[in-house]
Amino acid sequence: MGLIKKIFKETTQLIAVHSEEESIIQANYETYKNSKDCHDFIKIRTTEAAVTCTKKLLSLATETKRRLHICHLSTAEEIPLINAVSQWVTTEVSMQHLLLSAPTIYDKIGTFAQINPPIRENYHKEALFSALKSGEITCIASDHAPHTIEEKSQPFGKAPSGMPGVETTLPLLLTLYNQGKCSLDELSLWTSGSACNIFNIKNKGKIKVGYDADFVIVDLAAKKQIQNNKIFSKCKWSAFEGWDCHGWPIATIVNGNMIFREGDFFDEVKGTEIQIKS
């Protein structure tokens, strides 16, 4: 933690961290390094590894009074720890950790389910959604890591961790809206407004005079199924393959220009560099 402590002491910027204790992971790996069973993944990257690291980070944030952002939260146990020092800390959750759970997802897609930190048992998923609704978790992140089918098809121990998420996040959230589990205001805050507040991004996160015209147009009534052969990402797969979604994005506007509409991309349109508020 020497380097991390130095960063906390010397920086004045927001510190965003993937929170898992590497020494615990390495010790567990020695036990399971010859395993061929992908279910052992959560026995290597345990809840203890996440909680131990988060406790250290929270202590540093409190001691140095620096702003800390915990990336892709995955455990129920971290939520009250973060909430206790929320003056200094924000966090996020991915749709993978919010909607998928072990052991079912490992039964279904094997090594394709590997992400860091891992998808855990169902009680974590339930706690994460409750914390998102209460505001203890501030926003949603895609944690997009589009490894190819060839890469993810390797045996456990060789397959890389990570999965795509950027283009399935909104359809899944719109489905939660249509199920009455969240409002459109919450959805907008989780995917845009909160992130702009956390990272102090200028002129984004709202549809407002003077702000950049970046937004998405959705069809709340559309019903479609997530299918691998319709994924735009070059990886061509999703952990949510076969999921029925109610609500779908149909167009994307960046800097006032349409860059996507109903399956067509307009590559000549470019966005502008993100500006940080002074």
Tab-separated table of C-alpha atoms in Angstrom:
chain	number	residue	atom	x	y	z
A	1	MET	CA	0.000	0.000	0.000
A	2	GLY	CA	3.072	2.284	0.012
A	3	LEU	CA	2.482	3.700	-3.450
A	4	ILE	CA	-1.254	4.072	-2.837
A	5	LYS	CA	-0.582	5.956	0.411
A	6	LYS	CA	1.780	8.270	-1.454
A	7	ILE	CA	-0.918	8.970	-4.050
A	8	PHE	CA	-3.465	9.810	-1.350
A	9	LYS	CA	-1.070	12.163	0.377
A	10	GLU	CA	0.152	14.016	-2.708
A	11	THR	CA	-2.774	14.270	-5.135
A	12	THR	CA	-5.637	16.736	-4.978
A	13	GLN	CA	-7.682	14.909	-7.620
A	14	LEU	CA	-10.360	12.249	-7.271
A	15	ILE	CA	-8.756	8.815	-6.780
A	16	ALA	CA	-10.602	5.967	-8.548
A	17	VAL	CA	-9.574	2.448	-7.485
A	18	HIS	CA	-10.355	-1.171	-8.347
A	19	SER	CA	-10.593	-2.505	-4.791
A	20	GLU	CA	-9.269	-6.039	-4.287
A	21	GLU	CA	-6.404	-7.073	-1.985
A	22	GLU	CA	-3.820	-8.696	-4.256
A	23	SER	CA	-2.017	-10.585	-1.463
A	24	ILE	CA	-5.237	-12.417	-0.535
A	25	ILE	CA	-5.964	-13.205	-4.193
A	26	GLN	CA	-2.460	-14.595	-4.719
A	27	ALA	CA	-2.659	-16.758	-1.581
A	28	ASN	CA	-6.014	-18.171	-2.726
A	29	TYR	CA	-4.644	-18.715	-6.220
A	30	GLU	CA	-1.997	-21.060	-4.849
A	31	THR	CA	-4.810	-23.300	-3.593
A	32	TYR	CA	-6.774	-23.275	-6.851
A	33	LYS	CA	-4.089	-22.718	-9.502
A	34	ASN	CA	-4.603	-26.209	-10.968
A	35	SER	CA	-8.397	-26.016	-10.903
A	36	LYS	CA	-10.330	-26.513	-14.142
A	37	ASP	CA	-13.620	-25.428	-12.547
A	38	CYS	CA	-14.675	-21.828	-13.231
A	39	HIS	CA	-16.838	-21.919	-10.084
A	40	ASP	CA	-13.570	-21.624	-8.133
A	41	PHE	CA	-13.130	-18.104	-9.484
A	42	ILE	CA	-15.020	-16.564	-6.540
A	43	LYS	CA	-12.943	-18.687	-4.159
A	44	ILE	CA	-9.834	-16.952	-5.499
A	45	ARG	CA	-11.233	-13.418	-5.692
A	46	THR	CA	-13.130	-13.655	-2.432
A	47	THR	CA	-15.381	-11.201	-0.651
A	48	GLU	CA	-12.591	-10.931	1.939
A	49	ALA	CA	-10.193	-9.646	-0.743
A	50	ALA	CA	-12.586	-6.853	-1.698
A	51	VAL	CA	-13.553	-5.891	1.852
A	52	THR	CA	-9.955	-5.880	3.136
A	53	CYS	CA	-8.780	-3.563	0.374
A	54	THR	CA	-11.777	-1.258	0.703
A	55	LYS	CA	-11.213	-0.887	4.452
A	56	LYS	CA	-7.619	0.238	3.793
A	57	LEU	CA	-8.710	2.684	1.096
A	58	LEU	CA	-11.447	4.154	3.271
A	59	SER	CA	-8.970	4.644	6.089
A	60	LEU	CA	-6.585	6.486	3.757
A	61	ALA	CA	-9.380	8.658	2.350
A	62	THR	CA	-10.510	9.625	5.845
A	63	GLU	CA	-6.962	10.250	7.078
A	64	THR	CA	-5.939	12.412	4.111
A	65	LYS	CA	-9.387	13.905	3.420
A	66	ARG	CA	-9.091	12.951	-0.245
A	67	ARG	CA	-11.999	12.054	-2.496
A	68	LEU	CA	-12.133	8.341	-3.315
A	69	HIS	CA	-14.219	6.492	-5.907
A	70	ILE	CA	-14.532	2.699	-5.581
A	71	CYS	CA	-14.980	1.198	-9.044
A	72	HIS	CA	-17.468	-1.624	-9.802
A	73	LEU	CA	-18.586	-2.516	-6.270
A	74	SER	CA	-19.404	-6.220	-5.932
A	75	THR	CA	-20.116	-7.089	-2.287
A	76	ALA	CA	-22.873	-6.425	0.215
A	77	GLU	CA	-20.305	-6.118	2.996
A	78	GLU	CA	-18.609	-3.054	1.499
A	79	ILE	CA	-21.799	-0.971	1.386
A	80	PRO	CA	-22.067	-0.027	5.106
A	81	LEU	CA	-18.306	0.604	5.255
A	82	ILE	CA	-18.526	3.110	2.408
A	83	ASN	CA	-21.709	4.684	3.739
A	84	ALA	CA	-20.001	5.383	7.074
A	85	VAL	CA	-17.486	7.707	5.371
A	86	SER	CA	-19.619	8.893	2.463
A	87	GLN	CA	-18.325	12.461	2.861
A	88	TRP	CA	-15.155	11.347	1.074
A	89	VAL	CA	-16.272	8.344	-0.956
A	90	THR	CA	-18.482	7.490	-3.929
A	91	THR	CA	-18.954	4.203	-5.716
A	92	GLU	CA	-20.558	2.545	-8.727
A	93	VAL	CA	-22.059	-0.775	-9.805
A	94	SER	CA	-22.225	-2.575	-13.148
A	95	MET	CA	-25.297	-4.264	-14.602
A	96	GLN	CA	-23.372	-7.542	-14.449
A	97	HIS	CA	-23.070	-7.326	-10.665
A	98	LEU	CA	-26.585	-5.927	-10.366
A	99	LEU	CA	-28.435	-8.606	-12.359
A	100	LEU	CA	-26.273	-11.754	-12.498
A	101	SER	CA	-25.338	-14.115	-9.672
A	102	ALA	CA	-23.307	-17.197	-8.820
A	103	PRO	CA	-23.423	-20.111	-9.264
A	104	THR	CA	-26.073	-19.792	-11.999
A	105	ILE	CA	-24.103	-17.591	-14.382
A	106	TYR	CA	-21.003	-19.811	-14.140
A	107	ASP	CA	-23.208	-22.859	-14.811
A	108	LYS	CA	-24.614	-21.130	-17.878
A	109	ILE	CA	-21.647	-19.466	-19.597
A	110	GLY	CA	-18.541	-20.730	-17.796
A	111	THR	CA	-15.409	-18.633	-18.267
A	112	PHE	CA	-17.425	-16.006	-20.155
A	113	ALA	CA	-18.759	-15.043	-16.691
A	114	GLN	CA	-15.296	-14.141	-15.383
A	115	ILE	CA	-14.911	-10.464	-14.505
A	116	ASN	CA	-12.862	-8.678	-11.854
A	117	PRO	CA	-14.218	-8.324	-9.241
A	118	PRO	CA	-16.310	-11.452	-9.765
A	119	ILE	CA	-20.036	-11.968	-10.036
A	120	ARG	CA	-20.978	-13.272	-6.593
A	121	GLU	CA	-23.849	-15.006	-4.801
A	122	ASN	CA	-27.410	-13.704	-5.002
A	123	TYR	CA	-27.442	-11.824	-1.683
A	124	HIS	CA	-24.777	-9.462	-2.986
A	125	LYS	CA	-26.897	-8.654	-6.040
A	126	GLU	CA	-29.918	-7.837	-3.902
A	127	ALA	CA	-27.901	-5.616	-1.552
A	128	LEU	CA	-26.304	-3.737	-4.450
A	129	PHE	CA	-29.669	-2.883	-6.004
A	130	SER	CA	-31.044	-1.752	-2.662
A	131	ALA	CA	-27.991	0.490	-2.146
A	132	LEU	CA	-28.344	1.928	-5.646
A	133	LYS	CA	-31.967	2.830	-4.935
A	134	SER	CA	-31.077	4.415	-1.588
A	135	GLY	CA	-28.270	6.512	-3.086
A	136	GLU	CA	-25.478	4.717	-1.209
A	137	ILE	CA	-24.212	3.589	-4.612
A	138	THR	CA	-23.982	6.681	-6.773
A	139	CYS	CA	-23.939	5.543	-10.392
A	140	ILE	CA	-23.822	2.718	-12.923
A	141	ALA	CA	-20.745	1.896	-14.998
A	142	SER	CA	-20.599	-0.451	-17.985
A	143	ASP	CA	-17.145	-1.838	-17.052
A	144	HIS	CA	-16.871	-2.647	-20.775
A	145	ALA	CA	-14.117	-5.201	-21.537
A	146	PRO	CA	-14.896	-6.737	-24.954
A	147	HIS	CA	-12.687	-9.833	-25.013
A	148	THR	CA	-13.305	-11.974	-28.081
A	149	ILE	CA	-15.181	-15.274	-28.127
A	150	GLU	CA	-11.905	-17.015	-28.936
A	151	GLU	CA	-10.212	-15.498	-25.881
A	152	LYS	CA	-13.080	-16.255	-23.502
A	153	SER	CA	-13.477	-19.826	-24.793
A	154	GLN	CA	-10.136	-20.818	-23.282
A	155	PRO	CA	-10.135	-23.120	-20.218
A	156	PHE	CA	-10.424	-21.743	-16.713
A	157	GLY	CA	-7.053	-20.399	-15.707
A	158	LYS	CA	-6.255	-19.185	-19.221
A	159	ALA	CA	-9.391	-17.245	-20.195
A	160	PRO	CA	-9.089	-13.502	-19.447
A	161	SER	CA	-11.474	-11.699	-17.116
A	162	GLY	CA	-13.880	-9.068	-18.422
A	163	MET	CA	-17.071	-8.807	-20.444
A	164	PRO	CA	-18.803	-6.281	-22.718
A	165	GLY	CA	-21.431	-4.060	-21.148
A	166	VAL	CA	-21.697	-0.688	-22.828
A	167	GLU	CA	-24.503	-1.426	-25.309
A	168	THR	CA	-26.653	-3.630	-23.052
A	169	THR	CA	-26.675	-1.280	-20.033
A	170	LEU	CA	-29.484	0.993	-21.209
A	171	PRO	CA	-31.868	-1.706	-22.535
A	172	LEU	CA	-31.529	-3.562	-19.222
A	173	LEU	CA	-32.180	-0.391	-17.233
A	174	LEU	CA	-35.179	0.528	-19.373
A	175	THR	CA	-36.526	-2.941	-18.646
A	176	LEU	CA	-36.191	-2.282	-14.909
A	177	TYR	CA	-38.082	0.970	-15.467
A	178	ASN	CA	-40.906	-0.813	-17.284
A	179	GLN	CA	-41.010	-3.347	-14.438
A	180	GLY	CA	-41.582	-0.479	-12.004
A	181	LYS	CA	-38.224	-0.940	-10.262
A	182	CYS	CA	-36.839	2.528	-10.995
A	183	SER	CA	-37.919	5.873	-12.424
A	184	LEU	CA	-36.617	7.599	-15.540
A	185	ASP	CA	-35.144	10.321	-13.315
A	186	GLU	CA	-33.206	7.674	-11.388
A	187	LEU	CA	-32.080	6.035	-14.605
A	188	SER	CA	-30.796	9.346	-15.972
A	189	LEU	CA	-29.009	10.164	-12.717
A	190	TRP	CA	-27.356	6.728	-12.461
A	191	THR	CA	-26.078	6.694	-16.036
A	192	SER	CA	-25.183	10.337	-16.541
A	193	GLY	CA	-25.829	13.005	-13.927
A	194	SER	CA	-24.043	11.345	-11.014
A	195	ALA	CA	-20.940	10.490	-13.046
A	196	CYS	CA	-20.657	14.115	-14.200
A	197	ASN	CA	-20.929	15.266	-10.586
A	198	ILE	CA	-18.391	12.741	-9.301
A	199	PHE	CA	-15.780	13.484	-11.953
A	200	ASN	CA	-16.577	17.214	-12.080
A	201	ILE	CA	-17.325	17.155	-15.824
A	202	LYS	CA	-18.308	20.466	-17.347
A	203	ASN	CA	-21.515	21.018	-19.385
A	204	LYS	CA	-22.676	17.399	-19.461
A	205	GLY	CA	-25.189	15.293	-17.578
A	206	LYS	CA	-28.279	17.421	-18.219
A	207	ILE	CA	-30.429	18.553	-21.128
A	208	LYS	CA	-30.078	22.255	-20.435
A	209	VAL	CA	-29.259	25.489	-22.255
A	210	GLY	CA	-25.475	25.913	-22.349
A	211	TYR	CA	-24.776	22.211	-21.923
A	212	ASP	CA	-23.354	19.958	-24.639
A	213	ALA	CA	-26.155	18.353	-26.648
A	214	ASP	CA	-25.260	14.768	-25.749
A	215	PHE	CA	-28.236	12.472	-25.228
A	216	VAL	CA	-29.965	9.295	-26.291
A	217	ILE	CA	-33.479	8.854	-27.699
A	218	VAL	CA	-35.292	5.732	-26.513
A	219	ASP	CA	-38.457	3.850	-27.375
A	220	LEU	CA	-39.983	2.873	-24.027
A	221	ALA	CA	-42.476	0.524	-25.690
A	222	ALA	CA	-39.995	-1.412	-27.840
A	223	LYS	CA	-39.549	-5.074	-26.965
A	224	LYS	CA	-36.390	-6.780	-28.180
A	225	GLN	CA	-34.163	-9.637	-27.168
A	226	ILE	CA	-30.435	-9.284	-26.594
A	227	GLN	CA	-28.833	-11.517	-29.221
A	228	ASN	CA	-25.149	-12.146	-29.812
A	229	ASN	CA	-25.504	-11.848	-33.589
A	230	LYS	CA	-26.890	-8.322	-33.154
A	231	ILE	CA	-24.161	-7.037	-30.828
A	232	PHE	CA	-22.330	-4.099	-32.439
A	233	SER	CA	-19.150	-4.579	-30.410
A	234	LYS	CA	-16.491	-6.554	-32.288
A	235	CYS	CA	-16.537	-9.155	-29.501
A	236	LYS	CA	-20.002	-10.321	-30.708
A	237	TRP	CA	-21.237	-11.768	-27.406
A	238	SER	CA	-23.027	-10.746	-24.224
A	239	ALA	CA	-23.594	-12.389	-20.850
A	240	PHE	CA	-27.209	-11.272	-21.298
A	241	GLU	CA	-27.731	-13.282	-24.500
A	242	GLY	CA	-31.408	-14.270	-24.722
A	243	TRP	CA	-32.669	-11.704	-22.206
A	244	ASP	CA	-35.932	-10.018	-23.214
A	245	CYS	CA	-35.797	-6.240	-22.846
A	246	HIS	CA	-38.699	-3.775	-22.675
A	247	GLY	CA	-37.380	-0.383	-23.796
A	248	TRP	CA	-34.619	0.200	-26.315
A	249	PRO	CA	-32.317	3.052	-27.459
A	250	ILE	CA	-32.989	4.110	-31.045
A	251	ALA	CA	-30.719	7.139	-31.597
A	252	THR	CA	-27.679	8.805	-30.054
A	253	ILE	CA	-26.846	12.518	-30.308
A	254	VAL	CA	-23.313	13.769	-29.569
A	255	ASN	CA	-22.511	17.490	-29.566
A	256	GLY	CA	-25.810	18.144	-31.331
A	257	ASN	CA	-25.104	15.652	-34.127
A	258	MET	CA	-26.735	12.291	-34.692
A	259	ILE	CA	-24.079	9.553	-34.595
A	260	PHE	CA	-26.380	6.519	-34.418
A	261	ARG	CA	-29.937	5.823	-35.469
A	262	GLU	CA	-31.746	2.471	-35.627
A	263	GLY	CA	-28.683	0.414	-36.467
A	264	ASP	CA	-26.834	2.945	-38.623
A	265	PHE	CA	-23.663	4.747	-37.515
A	266	PHE	CA	-22.471	8.106	-38.812
A	267	ASP	CA	-18.704	7.972	-38.322
A	268	GLU	CA	-17.962	11.427	-39.699
A	269	VAL	CA	-19.508	13.046	-36.615
A	270	LYS	CA	-17.051	13.606	-33.753
A	271	GLY	CA	-17.542	14.525	-30.125
A	272	THR	CA	-15.606	17.141	-28.204
A	273	GLU	CA	-12.955	16.688	-25.548
A	274	ILE	CA	-14.337	16.427	-22.023
A	275	GLN	CA	-13.704	19.528	-19.951
A	276	ILE	CA	-13.287	19.550	-16.176
A	277	LYS	CA	-14.923	22.315	-14.152
A	278	SER	CA	-12.407	24.802	-12.763
